[in-house]
Short mmCIF file of C-alpha atoms and ligand atoms in Angstrom, two decimals:
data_model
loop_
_atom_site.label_atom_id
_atom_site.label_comp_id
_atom_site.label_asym_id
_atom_site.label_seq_id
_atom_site.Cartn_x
_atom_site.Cartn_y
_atom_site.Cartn_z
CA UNK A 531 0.00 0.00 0.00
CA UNK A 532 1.11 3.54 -0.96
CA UNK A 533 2.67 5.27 2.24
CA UNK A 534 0.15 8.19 3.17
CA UNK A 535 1.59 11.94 1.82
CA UNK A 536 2.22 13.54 5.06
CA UNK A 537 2.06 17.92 5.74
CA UNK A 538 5.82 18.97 4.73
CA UNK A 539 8.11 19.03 7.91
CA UNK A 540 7.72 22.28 9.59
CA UNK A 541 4.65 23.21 7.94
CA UNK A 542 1.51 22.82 9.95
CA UNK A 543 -2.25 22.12 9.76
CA UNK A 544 -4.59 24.70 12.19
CA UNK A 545 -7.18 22.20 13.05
CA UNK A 546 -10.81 22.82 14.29
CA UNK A 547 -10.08 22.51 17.51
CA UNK A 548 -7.14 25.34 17.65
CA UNK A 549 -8.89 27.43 15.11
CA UNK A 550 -10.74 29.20 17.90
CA UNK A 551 -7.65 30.26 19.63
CA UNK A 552 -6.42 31.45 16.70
CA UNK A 553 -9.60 33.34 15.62
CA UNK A 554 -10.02 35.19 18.87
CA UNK A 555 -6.47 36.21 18.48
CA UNK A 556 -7.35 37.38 15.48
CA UNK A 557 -10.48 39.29 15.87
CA UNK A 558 -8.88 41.07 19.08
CA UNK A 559 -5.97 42.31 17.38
CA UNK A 560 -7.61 43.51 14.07
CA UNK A 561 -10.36 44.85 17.01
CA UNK A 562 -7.27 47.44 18.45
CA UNK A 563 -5.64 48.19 14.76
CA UNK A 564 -9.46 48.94 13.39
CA UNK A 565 -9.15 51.59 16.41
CA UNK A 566 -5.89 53.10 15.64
CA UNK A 567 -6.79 53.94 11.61
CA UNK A 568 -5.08 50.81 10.38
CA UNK A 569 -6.22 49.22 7.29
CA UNK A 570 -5.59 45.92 6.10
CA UNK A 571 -3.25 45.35 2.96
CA UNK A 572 -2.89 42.00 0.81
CA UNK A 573 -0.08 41.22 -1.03
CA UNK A 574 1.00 38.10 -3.14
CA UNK A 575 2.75 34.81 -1.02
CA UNK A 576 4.76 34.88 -3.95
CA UNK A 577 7.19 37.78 -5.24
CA UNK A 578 10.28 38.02 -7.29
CA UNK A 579 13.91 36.81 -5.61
CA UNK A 580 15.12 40.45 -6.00
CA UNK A 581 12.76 42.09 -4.16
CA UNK A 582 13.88 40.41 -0.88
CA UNK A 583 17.33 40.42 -1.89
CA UNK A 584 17.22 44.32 -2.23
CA UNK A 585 15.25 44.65 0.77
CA UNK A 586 16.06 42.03 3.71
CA UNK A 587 19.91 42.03 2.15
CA UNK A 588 21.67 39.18 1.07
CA UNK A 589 24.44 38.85 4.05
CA UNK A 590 21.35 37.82 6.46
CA UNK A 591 20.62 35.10 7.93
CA UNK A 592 17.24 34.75 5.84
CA UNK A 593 18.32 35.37 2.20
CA UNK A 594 21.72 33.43 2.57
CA UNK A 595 19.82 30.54 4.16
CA UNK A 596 16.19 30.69 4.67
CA UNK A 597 14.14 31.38 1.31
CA UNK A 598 12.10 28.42 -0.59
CA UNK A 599 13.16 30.51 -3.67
CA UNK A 600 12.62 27.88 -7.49
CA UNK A 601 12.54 29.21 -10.91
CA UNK A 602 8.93 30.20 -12.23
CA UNK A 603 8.14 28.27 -15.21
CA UNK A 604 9.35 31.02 -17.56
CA UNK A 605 12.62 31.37 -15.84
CA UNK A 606 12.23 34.27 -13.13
CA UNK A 607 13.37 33.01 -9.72
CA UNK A 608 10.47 33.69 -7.40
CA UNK A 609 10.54 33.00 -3.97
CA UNK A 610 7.33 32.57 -0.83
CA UNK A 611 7.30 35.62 0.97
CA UNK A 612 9.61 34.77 4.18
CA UNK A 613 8.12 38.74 5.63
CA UNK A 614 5.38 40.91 4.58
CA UNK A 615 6.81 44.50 4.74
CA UNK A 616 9.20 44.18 1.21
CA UNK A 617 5.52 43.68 -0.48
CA UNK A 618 4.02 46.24 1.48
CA UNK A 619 6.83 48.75 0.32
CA UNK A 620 6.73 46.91 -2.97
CA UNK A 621 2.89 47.51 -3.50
CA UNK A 622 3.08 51.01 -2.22
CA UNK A 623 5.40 51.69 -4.58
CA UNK A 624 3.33 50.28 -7.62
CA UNK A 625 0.32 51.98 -6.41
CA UNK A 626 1.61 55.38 -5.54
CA UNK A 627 0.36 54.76 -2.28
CA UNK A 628 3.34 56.86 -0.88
CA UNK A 629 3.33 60.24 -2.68
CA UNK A 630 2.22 63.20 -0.60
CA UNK A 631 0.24 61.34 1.73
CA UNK A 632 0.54 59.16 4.99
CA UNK A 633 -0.24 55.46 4.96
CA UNK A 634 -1.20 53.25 7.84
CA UNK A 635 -0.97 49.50 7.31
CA UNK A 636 -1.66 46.19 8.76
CA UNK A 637 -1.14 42.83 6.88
CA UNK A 638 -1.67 38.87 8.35
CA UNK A 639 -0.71 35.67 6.60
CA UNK A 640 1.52 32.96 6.09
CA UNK A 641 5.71 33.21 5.93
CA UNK A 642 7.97 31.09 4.78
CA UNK A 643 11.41 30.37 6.49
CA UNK A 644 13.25 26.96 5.66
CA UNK A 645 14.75 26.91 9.19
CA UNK A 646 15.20 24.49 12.04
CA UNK A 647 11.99 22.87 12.96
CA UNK A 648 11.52 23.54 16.55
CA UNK A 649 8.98 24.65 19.01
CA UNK A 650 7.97 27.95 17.84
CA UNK A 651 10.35 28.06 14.93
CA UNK A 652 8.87 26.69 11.62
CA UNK A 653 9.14 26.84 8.17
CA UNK A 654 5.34 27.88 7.45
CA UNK A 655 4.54 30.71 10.27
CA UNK A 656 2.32 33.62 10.35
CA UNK A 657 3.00 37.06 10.81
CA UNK A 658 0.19 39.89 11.77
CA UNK A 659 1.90 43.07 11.14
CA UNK A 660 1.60 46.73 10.66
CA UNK A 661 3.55 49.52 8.66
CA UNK A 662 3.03 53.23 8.71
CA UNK A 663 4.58 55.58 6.03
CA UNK A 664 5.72 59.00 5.44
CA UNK A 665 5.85 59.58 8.80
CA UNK A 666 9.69 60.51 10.64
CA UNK A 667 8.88 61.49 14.06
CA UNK A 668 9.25 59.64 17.79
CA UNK A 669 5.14 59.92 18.01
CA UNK A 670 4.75 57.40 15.03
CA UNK A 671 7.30 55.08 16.57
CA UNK A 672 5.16 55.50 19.66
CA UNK A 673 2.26 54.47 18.25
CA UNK A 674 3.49 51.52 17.29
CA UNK A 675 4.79 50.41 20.66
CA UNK A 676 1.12 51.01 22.23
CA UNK A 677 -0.70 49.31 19.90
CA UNK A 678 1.68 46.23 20.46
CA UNK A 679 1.32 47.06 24.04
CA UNK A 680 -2.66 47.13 24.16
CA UNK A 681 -2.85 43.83 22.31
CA UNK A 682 -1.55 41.94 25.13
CA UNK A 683 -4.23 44.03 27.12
CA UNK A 684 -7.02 42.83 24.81
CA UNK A 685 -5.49 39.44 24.99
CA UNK A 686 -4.96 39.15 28.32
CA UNK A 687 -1.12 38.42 28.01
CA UNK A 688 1.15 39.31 31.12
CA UNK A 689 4.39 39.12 31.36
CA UNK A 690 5.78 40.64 28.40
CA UNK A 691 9.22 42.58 28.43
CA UNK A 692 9.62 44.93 26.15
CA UNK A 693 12.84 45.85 24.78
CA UNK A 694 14.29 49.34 22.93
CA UNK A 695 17.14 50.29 21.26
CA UNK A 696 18.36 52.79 18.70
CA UNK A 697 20.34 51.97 15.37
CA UNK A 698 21.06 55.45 14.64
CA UNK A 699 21.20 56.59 10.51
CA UNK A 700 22.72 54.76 8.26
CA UNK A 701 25.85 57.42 8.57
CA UNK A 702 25.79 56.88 12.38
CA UNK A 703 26.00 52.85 11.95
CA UNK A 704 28.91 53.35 9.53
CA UNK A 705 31.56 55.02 11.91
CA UNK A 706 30.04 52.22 14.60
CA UNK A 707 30.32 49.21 11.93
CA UNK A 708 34.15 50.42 12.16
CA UNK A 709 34.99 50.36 15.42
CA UNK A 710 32.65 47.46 16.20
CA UNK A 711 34.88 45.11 13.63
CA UNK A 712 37.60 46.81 15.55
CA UNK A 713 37.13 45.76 18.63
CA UNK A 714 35.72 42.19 17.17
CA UNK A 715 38.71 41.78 14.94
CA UNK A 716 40.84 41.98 17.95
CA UNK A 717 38.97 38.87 18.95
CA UNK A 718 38.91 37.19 16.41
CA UNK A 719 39.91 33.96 17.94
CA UNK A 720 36.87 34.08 19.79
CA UNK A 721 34.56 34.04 17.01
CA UNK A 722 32.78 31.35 15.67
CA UNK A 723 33.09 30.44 12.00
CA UNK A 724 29.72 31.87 10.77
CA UNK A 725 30.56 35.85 12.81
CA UNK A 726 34.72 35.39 11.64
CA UNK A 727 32.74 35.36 8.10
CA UNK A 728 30.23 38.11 8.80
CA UNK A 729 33.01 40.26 10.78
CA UNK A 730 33.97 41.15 6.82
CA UNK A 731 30.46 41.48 5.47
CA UNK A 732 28.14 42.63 8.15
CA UNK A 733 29.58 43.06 11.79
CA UNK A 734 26.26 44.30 13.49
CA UNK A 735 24.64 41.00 12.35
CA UNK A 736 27.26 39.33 14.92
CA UNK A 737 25.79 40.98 17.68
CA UNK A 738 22.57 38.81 16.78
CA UNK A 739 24.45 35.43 17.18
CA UNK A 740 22.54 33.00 19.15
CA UNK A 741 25.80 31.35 19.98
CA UNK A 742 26.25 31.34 23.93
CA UNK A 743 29.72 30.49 23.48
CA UNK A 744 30.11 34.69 22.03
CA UNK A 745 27.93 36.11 24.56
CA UNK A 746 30.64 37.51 26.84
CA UNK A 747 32.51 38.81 23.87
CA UNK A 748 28.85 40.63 22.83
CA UNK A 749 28.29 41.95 26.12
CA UNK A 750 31.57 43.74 25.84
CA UNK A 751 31.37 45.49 22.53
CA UNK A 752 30.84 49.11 22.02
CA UNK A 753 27.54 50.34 21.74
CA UNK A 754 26.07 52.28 19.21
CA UNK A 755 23.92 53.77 21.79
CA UNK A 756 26.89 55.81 22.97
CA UNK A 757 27.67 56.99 19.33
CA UNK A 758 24.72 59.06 18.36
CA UNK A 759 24.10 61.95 16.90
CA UNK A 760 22.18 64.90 18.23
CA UNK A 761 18.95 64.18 16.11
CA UNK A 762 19.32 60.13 16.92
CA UNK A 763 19.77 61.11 20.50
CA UNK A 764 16.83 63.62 20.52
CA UNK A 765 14.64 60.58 18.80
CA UNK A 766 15.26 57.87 21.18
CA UNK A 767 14.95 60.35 24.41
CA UNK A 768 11.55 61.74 23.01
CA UNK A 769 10.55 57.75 22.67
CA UNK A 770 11.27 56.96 25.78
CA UNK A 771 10.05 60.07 27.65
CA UNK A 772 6.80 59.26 25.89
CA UNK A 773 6.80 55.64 27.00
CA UNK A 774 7.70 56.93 30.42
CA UNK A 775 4.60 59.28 30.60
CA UNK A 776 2.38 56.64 29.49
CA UNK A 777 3.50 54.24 32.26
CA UNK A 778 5.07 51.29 29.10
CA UNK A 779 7.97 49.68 31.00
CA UNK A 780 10.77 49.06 29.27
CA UNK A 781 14.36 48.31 29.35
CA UNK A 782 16.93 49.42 27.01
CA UNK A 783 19.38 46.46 25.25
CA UNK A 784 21.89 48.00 23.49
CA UNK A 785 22.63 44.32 21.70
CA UNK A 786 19.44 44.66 19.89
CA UNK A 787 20.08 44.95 16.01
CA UNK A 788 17.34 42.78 14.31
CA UNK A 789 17.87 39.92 11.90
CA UNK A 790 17.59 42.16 8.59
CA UNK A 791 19.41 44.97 7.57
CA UNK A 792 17.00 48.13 6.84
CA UNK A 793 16.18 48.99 9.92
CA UNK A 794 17.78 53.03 11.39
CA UNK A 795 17.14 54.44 14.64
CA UNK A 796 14.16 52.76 16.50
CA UNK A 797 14.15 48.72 17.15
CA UNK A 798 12.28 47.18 19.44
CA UNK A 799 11.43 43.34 20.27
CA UNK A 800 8.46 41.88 22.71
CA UNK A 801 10.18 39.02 24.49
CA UNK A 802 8.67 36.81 27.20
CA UNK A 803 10.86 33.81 29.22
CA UNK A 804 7.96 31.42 29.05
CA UNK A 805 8.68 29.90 25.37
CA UNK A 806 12.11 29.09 25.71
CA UNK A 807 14.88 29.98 23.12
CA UNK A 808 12.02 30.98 20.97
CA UNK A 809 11.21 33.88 22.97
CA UNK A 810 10.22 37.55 20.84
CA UNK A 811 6.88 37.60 20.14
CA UNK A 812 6.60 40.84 17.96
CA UNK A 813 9.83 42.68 16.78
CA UNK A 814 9.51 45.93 14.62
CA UNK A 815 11.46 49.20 13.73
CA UNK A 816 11.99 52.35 11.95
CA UNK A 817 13.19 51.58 8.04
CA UNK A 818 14.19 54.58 6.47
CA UNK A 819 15.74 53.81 3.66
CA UNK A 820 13.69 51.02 2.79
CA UNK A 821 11.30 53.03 0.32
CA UNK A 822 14.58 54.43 -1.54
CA UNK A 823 16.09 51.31 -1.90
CA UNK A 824 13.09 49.50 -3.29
CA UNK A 825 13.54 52.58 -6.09
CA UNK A 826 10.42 55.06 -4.41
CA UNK A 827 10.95 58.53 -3.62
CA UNK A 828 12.69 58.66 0.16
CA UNK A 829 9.85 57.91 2.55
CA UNK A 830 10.53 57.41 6.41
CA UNK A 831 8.81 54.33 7.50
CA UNK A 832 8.00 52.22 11.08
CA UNK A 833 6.66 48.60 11.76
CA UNK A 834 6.11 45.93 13.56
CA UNK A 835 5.58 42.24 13.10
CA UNK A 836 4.16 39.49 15.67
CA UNK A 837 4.70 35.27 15.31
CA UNK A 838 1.67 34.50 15.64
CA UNK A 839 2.13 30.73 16.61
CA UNK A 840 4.09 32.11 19.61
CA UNK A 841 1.17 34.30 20.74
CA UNK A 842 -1.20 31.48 20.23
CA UNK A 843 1.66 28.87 22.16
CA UNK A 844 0.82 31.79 25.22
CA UNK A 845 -2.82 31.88 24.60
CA UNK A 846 -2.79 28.06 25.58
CA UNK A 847 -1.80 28.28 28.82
CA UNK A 848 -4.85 30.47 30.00
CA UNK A 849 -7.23 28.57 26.79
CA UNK A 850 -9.99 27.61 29.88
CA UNK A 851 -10.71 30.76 31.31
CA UNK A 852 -11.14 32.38 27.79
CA UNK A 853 -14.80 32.39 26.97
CA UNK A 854 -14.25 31.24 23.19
CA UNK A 855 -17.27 30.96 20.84
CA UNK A 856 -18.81 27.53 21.14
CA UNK A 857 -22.54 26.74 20.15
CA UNK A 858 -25.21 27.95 22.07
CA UNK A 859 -27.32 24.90 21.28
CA UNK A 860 -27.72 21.78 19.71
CA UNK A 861 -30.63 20.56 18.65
CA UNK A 862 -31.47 16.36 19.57
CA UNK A 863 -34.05 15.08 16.75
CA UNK A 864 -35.75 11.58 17.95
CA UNK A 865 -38.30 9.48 15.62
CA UNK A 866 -39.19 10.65 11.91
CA UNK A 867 -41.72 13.02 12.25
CA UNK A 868 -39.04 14.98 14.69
CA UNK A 869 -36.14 14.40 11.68
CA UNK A 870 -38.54 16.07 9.13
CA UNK A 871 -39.79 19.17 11.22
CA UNK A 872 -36.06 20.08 13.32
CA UNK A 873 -34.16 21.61 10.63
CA UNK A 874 -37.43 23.84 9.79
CA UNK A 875 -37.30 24.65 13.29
CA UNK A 876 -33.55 25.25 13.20
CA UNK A 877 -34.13 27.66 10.04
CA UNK A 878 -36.70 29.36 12.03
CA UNK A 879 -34.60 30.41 14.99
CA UNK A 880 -31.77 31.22 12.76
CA UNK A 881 -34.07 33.68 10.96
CA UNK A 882 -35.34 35.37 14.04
CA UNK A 883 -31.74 35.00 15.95
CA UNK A 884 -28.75 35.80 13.75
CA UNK A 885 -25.93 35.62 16.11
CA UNK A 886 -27.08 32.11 17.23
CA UNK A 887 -24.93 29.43 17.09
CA UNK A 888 -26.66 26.73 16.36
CA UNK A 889 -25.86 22.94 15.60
CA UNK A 890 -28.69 20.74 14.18
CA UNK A 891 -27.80 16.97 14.85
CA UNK A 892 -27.96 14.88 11.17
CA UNK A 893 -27.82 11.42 10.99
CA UNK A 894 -30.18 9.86 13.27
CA UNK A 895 -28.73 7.76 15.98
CA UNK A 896 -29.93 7.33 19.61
CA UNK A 897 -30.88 9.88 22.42
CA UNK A 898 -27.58 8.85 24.15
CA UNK A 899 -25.51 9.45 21.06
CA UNK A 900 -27.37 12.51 19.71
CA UNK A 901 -26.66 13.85 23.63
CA UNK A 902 -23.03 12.60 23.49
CA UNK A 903 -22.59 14.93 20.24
CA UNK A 904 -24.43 17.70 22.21
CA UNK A 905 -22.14 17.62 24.91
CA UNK A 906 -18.85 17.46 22.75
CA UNK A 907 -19.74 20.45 20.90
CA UNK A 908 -19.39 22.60 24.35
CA UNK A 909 -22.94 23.39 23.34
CA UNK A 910 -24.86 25.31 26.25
CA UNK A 911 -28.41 24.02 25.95
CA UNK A 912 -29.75 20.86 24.31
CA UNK A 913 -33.16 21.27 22.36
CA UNK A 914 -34.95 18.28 22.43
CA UNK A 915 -37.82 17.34 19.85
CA UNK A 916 -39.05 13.88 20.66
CA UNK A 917 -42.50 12.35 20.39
CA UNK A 918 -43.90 13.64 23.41
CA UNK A 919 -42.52 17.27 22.30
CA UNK A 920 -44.11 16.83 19.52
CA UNK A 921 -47.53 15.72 20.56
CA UNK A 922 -47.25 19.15 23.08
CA UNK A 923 -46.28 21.40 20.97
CA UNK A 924 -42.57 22.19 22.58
CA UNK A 925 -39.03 21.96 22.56
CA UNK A 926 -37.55 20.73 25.47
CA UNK A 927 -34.52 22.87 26.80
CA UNK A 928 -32.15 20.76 28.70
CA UNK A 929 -28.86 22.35 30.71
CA UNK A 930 -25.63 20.71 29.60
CA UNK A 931 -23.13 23.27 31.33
CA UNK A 932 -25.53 23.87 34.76
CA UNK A 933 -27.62 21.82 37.30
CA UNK A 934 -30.90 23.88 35.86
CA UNK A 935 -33.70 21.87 35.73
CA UNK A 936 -35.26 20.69 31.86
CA UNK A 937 -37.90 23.33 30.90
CA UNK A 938 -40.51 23.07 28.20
CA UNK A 939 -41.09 25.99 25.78
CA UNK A 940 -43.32 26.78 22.92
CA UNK A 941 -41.30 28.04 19.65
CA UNK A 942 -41.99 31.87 20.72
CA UNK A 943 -41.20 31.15 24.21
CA UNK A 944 -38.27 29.37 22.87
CA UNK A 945 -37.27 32.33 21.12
CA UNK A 946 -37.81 34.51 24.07
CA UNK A 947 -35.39 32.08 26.10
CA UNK A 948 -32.88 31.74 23.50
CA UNK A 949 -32.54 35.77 22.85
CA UNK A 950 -32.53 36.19 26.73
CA UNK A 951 -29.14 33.86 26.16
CA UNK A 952 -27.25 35.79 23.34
P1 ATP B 2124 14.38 35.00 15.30
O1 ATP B 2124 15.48 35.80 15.87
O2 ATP B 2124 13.51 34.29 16.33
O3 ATP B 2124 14.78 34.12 14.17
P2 ATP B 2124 13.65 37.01 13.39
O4 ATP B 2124 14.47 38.17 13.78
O5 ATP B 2124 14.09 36.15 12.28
O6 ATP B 2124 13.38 36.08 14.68
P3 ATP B 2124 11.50 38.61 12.33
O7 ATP B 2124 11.93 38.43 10.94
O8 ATP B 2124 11.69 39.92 12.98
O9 ATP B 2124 12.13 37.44 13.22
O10 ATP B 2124 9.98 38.18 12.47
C1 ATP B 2124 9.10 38.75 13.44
C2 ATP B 2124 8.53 37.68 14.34
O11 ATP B 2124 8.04 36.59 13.59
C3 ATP B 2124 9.53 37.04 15.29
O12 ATP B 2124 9.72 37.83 16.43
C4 ATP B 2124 8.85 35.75 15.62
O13 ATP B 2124 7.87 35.93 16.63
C5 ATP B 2124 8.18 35.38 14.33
N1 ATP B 2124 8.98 34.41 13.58
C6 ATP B 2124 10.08 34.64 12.83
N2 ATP B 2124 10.54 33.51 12.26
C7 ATP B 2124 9.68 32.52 12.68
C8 ATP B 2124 9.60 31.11 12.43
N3 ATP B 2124 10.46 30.48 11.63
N4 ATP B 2124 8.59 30.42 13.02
C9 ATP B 2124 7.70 31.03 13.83
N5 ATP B 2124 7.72 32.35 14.09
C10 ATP B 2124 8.70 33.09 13.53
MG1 MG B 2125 15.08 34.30 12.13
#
C-alpha cells in the first residue's frame, strides 16, 4: 500500500479545535488596529527573488539561508514571501500609495522560512503586522509600541518585556560598523566560524548570534547607543520620555540589532521567558531607507511584526478561562416526524436570531448518542424534539453546562429564552 503523503516538515495544519484560539487572536488584534486607523493590505505569497534580496539584504541570515526561492516556469526566480513589509513597500510603490500622503498599514498571513523545525520556529509561520509611512517622528514610533502594548491588554497576556534600542542613521551605523569590527577583529579567535565570516560582510549581524559560546565577547562590545548623533539622540529620548509618561515599561538592550538589515534608529522586540529559546513575540522598527532602496521617492517608514504561533503557544496556557465561541445549542431530533420538522425549526430560529450558534444533529442515531454529540460540541443548551414534544407542541430545553432543571417551551417562548441567552 502507498505510504500516506504527510504535511511537509515544519509546515503545519490549524485544526478545528485550535482554530478558535487562533480566531479570537485574530479578531482582538484587528479589534485594536481597526481603532488606531489601520487598514488591512494584501499582497502576493509569492514575489520576485530580487525584491527580498534588495530589501532584507543578502548577508542575512534569511536570504543566505532561509528562502524556498525555485525558478517560475518562464525562468524568473520567485521565492514565498519569508516577511510581509518588502511587499508592502513593494505595493506602495506600484500603487503610488506613498506620494504626498501618509499610509497606515496592517497585513496577516503565512511566511515562509526553511529553518530548524523547533517549538515555535517553523518553516510555514504567520506574521500579523503593521507599517506606517511617510511619517519621521518619535510619536509614530510610539504608536506603534502602544498598539503592540494594548494587544496583550485585549489578549490578556502578562508578562511581556519589552525591549528598545536605537540603530542610529545609516551614517551613524557606519563610523560604529568600524569600530565594532575593531574591537571584534581583535577577537577574532573568539569568534565562531559563521561571525569570523560576517566580521567582513556585516559586523552588526554578529551581535545577533545566538551562539552562547560569544555572549561575553557581545556583552563587551561598544555600543552604538553611545555613538549618536544629536537628532538620533533627541529621537530615542523623546521615545522613551513618551513611554515613560504613558507608564510602558521598558528596558533598554543595546545588543538589539534585528535579523535584517534596513532597519535606522528605532528597534524594538516583545520578548517573554515562558517559550524558551524561541522567545520575541513581535519585533519591529523604523526603516528609512527602505522606500529608496526599493527605487520610491525617500519615505521614512516604522513597523512591527508578531509570530503568531508564539502568541497562540501563550494563549494556551490560560485557553480555559477564555470564553471562546462555542454553540449555544444543539438541537437532539428523535423518531421521523421529529427528523422532518427540526431543521425547519432550526431555520426558524436562525431567521429570528442571527448571532445564534446553532448545531442541528444529522444522521439519526440514539438519544444517548445525539446527547453525546451535544455535549462534545461545548454546546450550552440541548433542544430536544421527541415524540412527546411533539404531541405538546414544545421543545424541550435541557442544561448541559448547569444543574438547571429541563424546561418546556413553545417556539416563541423558545425564542424569548434563547434571545434572553445571546
Ligand atoms: P528570530 O530571531 O527568532 O529568528 P527574526 O528576527 O528572524 O526572529 P522577524 O523576521 O523579525 O524574526 O519576524 C518577526 C517575528 O516573527 C519574530 O519575532 C517571531 O515571533 C516570528 N517568527 C520569525 N521567524 C519565525 C519562524 N520560523 N517560526 C515562527 N515564528 C517566527
Ligand atoms: Mg530568524
Amino acid at each position: 500500500m502507498a505510504k500516506n503523503i504527510q504535511a511537509i516538515r515544519g509546515m503545519h495544519d490549524i485544526l478545528p479545535d485550535q482554530s478558535r484560539l487562533w480566531q479570537f487572536l485574530e479578531d482582538r488584534v484587528r479589534g485594536v488596529l481597526d481603532g488606531y486607523g489601520y487598514r488591512e493590505i494584501r499582497t502576493p505569497v509569492l514575489e520576485q527573488t530580487d525584491l527580498f534580496k534588495r530589501s532584507i539584504g543578502e548577508v542575512t541570515d534569511i536570504v543566505e539561508k532561509e528562502m524556498y526561492s525555485f525558478p517560475d516556469r518562464n525562468g524568473d526566480s520567485l521565492t514565498l514571501r519569508p516577511e510581509c513589509t518588502a511587499g508592502c513597500v513593494r505595493a506602495g510603490i506600484e500603487h503610488g500609495l506613498f506620494h504626498n500622503q501618509t499610509q497606515r498599514v496592517w497585513y496577516r498571513g503565512a511566511m515562509f522560512r526553511h529553518e530548524r523545525p523547533q517549538k515555535g520556529r517553523y518553516r510555514q509561520f504567520h506574521q500579523i503586522g503593521a507599517e506606517a509611512f511617510g511619517l519621521d517622528g518619535p510619536d509614530i514610533d510610539l504608536e506603534m509600541i502602544f498598539i503592540t502594548s494594548r494587544f496583550w491588554r485585549e489578549l490578556g497576556l502578562d508578562g511581556l518585556e519589552l525591549q528598545l534600542n536605537t540603530l542610529g542613521t545609516s551614517q551613524e551605523r557606519a563610523i560604529y560598523r568600524q569600530e565594532l569590527a575593531a574591537y571584534l577583529s581583535q577577537h577574532e579567535s573568539t569568534l565562531d566560524d559563521e561571525s569570523r565570516r560576517r566580521l567582513q560582510t556585516n559586523p552588526l549581524r554578529i551581535l545577533d548570534s545566538k551562539n552562547p559560546e560569544m555572549k561575553d565577547l557581545i556583552e563587551g562590545a561598544p555600543a552604538l547607543l553611545d555613538n549618536l548623533g544629536g537628532e538620533s539622540r533627541a529621537h530615542f529620548e523623546a521615545l522613551c520620555g513618551g513611554l515613560d509618561t504613558a507608564g510602558v515599561s521598558y528596558v533598554v538592550n543595546p545588543r538589539l540589532v534585528r535579523g535584517l538589515d534596513y532597519y535606522a534608529r528605532t528597534v524594538f522586540e516583545w520578548v517573554t521567558n515562558r517559550l524558551g529559546a524561541q522567545g520575541t513575540v513581535c519585533a519591529g522598527g523604523r526603516y528609512d531607507g527602505l522606500v529608496e532602496q526599493l527605487g520610491g521617492r525617500p519615505t521614512p517608514a516604522v513597523g512591527f511584526a508578531m509570530g503568531v504561533e508564539r502568541l497562540i503557544s501563550l494563549l494556551e496556557e490560560r485557553q480555559s478561562e477564555l470564553q471562546l465561541a462555542s454553540p449555544h445549542a444543539y438541537i437532539v431530533l428523535m423518531g421521523d416526524e421529529a427528523q422532518a420538522k427540526g431543521p425547519v425549526l432550526a431555520e426558524r430560529l436562525r431567521d429570528e436570531l442571527p448571532s445564534l450558534r446553532l448545531i442541528s444533529h444529522c444522521g439519526g442515531g440514539s438519544f444517548k448518542s445525539q446527547f453525546k454529540k451535544a455535549d462534545k460540541s461545548g454546546a450550552h443548551y440541548a433542544l430536544v424534539l421527541g415524540d412527546n414534544e411533539l404531541a405538546k407542541g414544545v421543545v424541550s430545553v435541557k442544561f448541559l453546562r448547569t444543574a438547571d432543571e429541563q424546561q418546556e417551551y413553545d417556539q416563541r417562548a423558545l425564542i424569548g429564552f434563547l434571545r434572553s441567552k445571546l
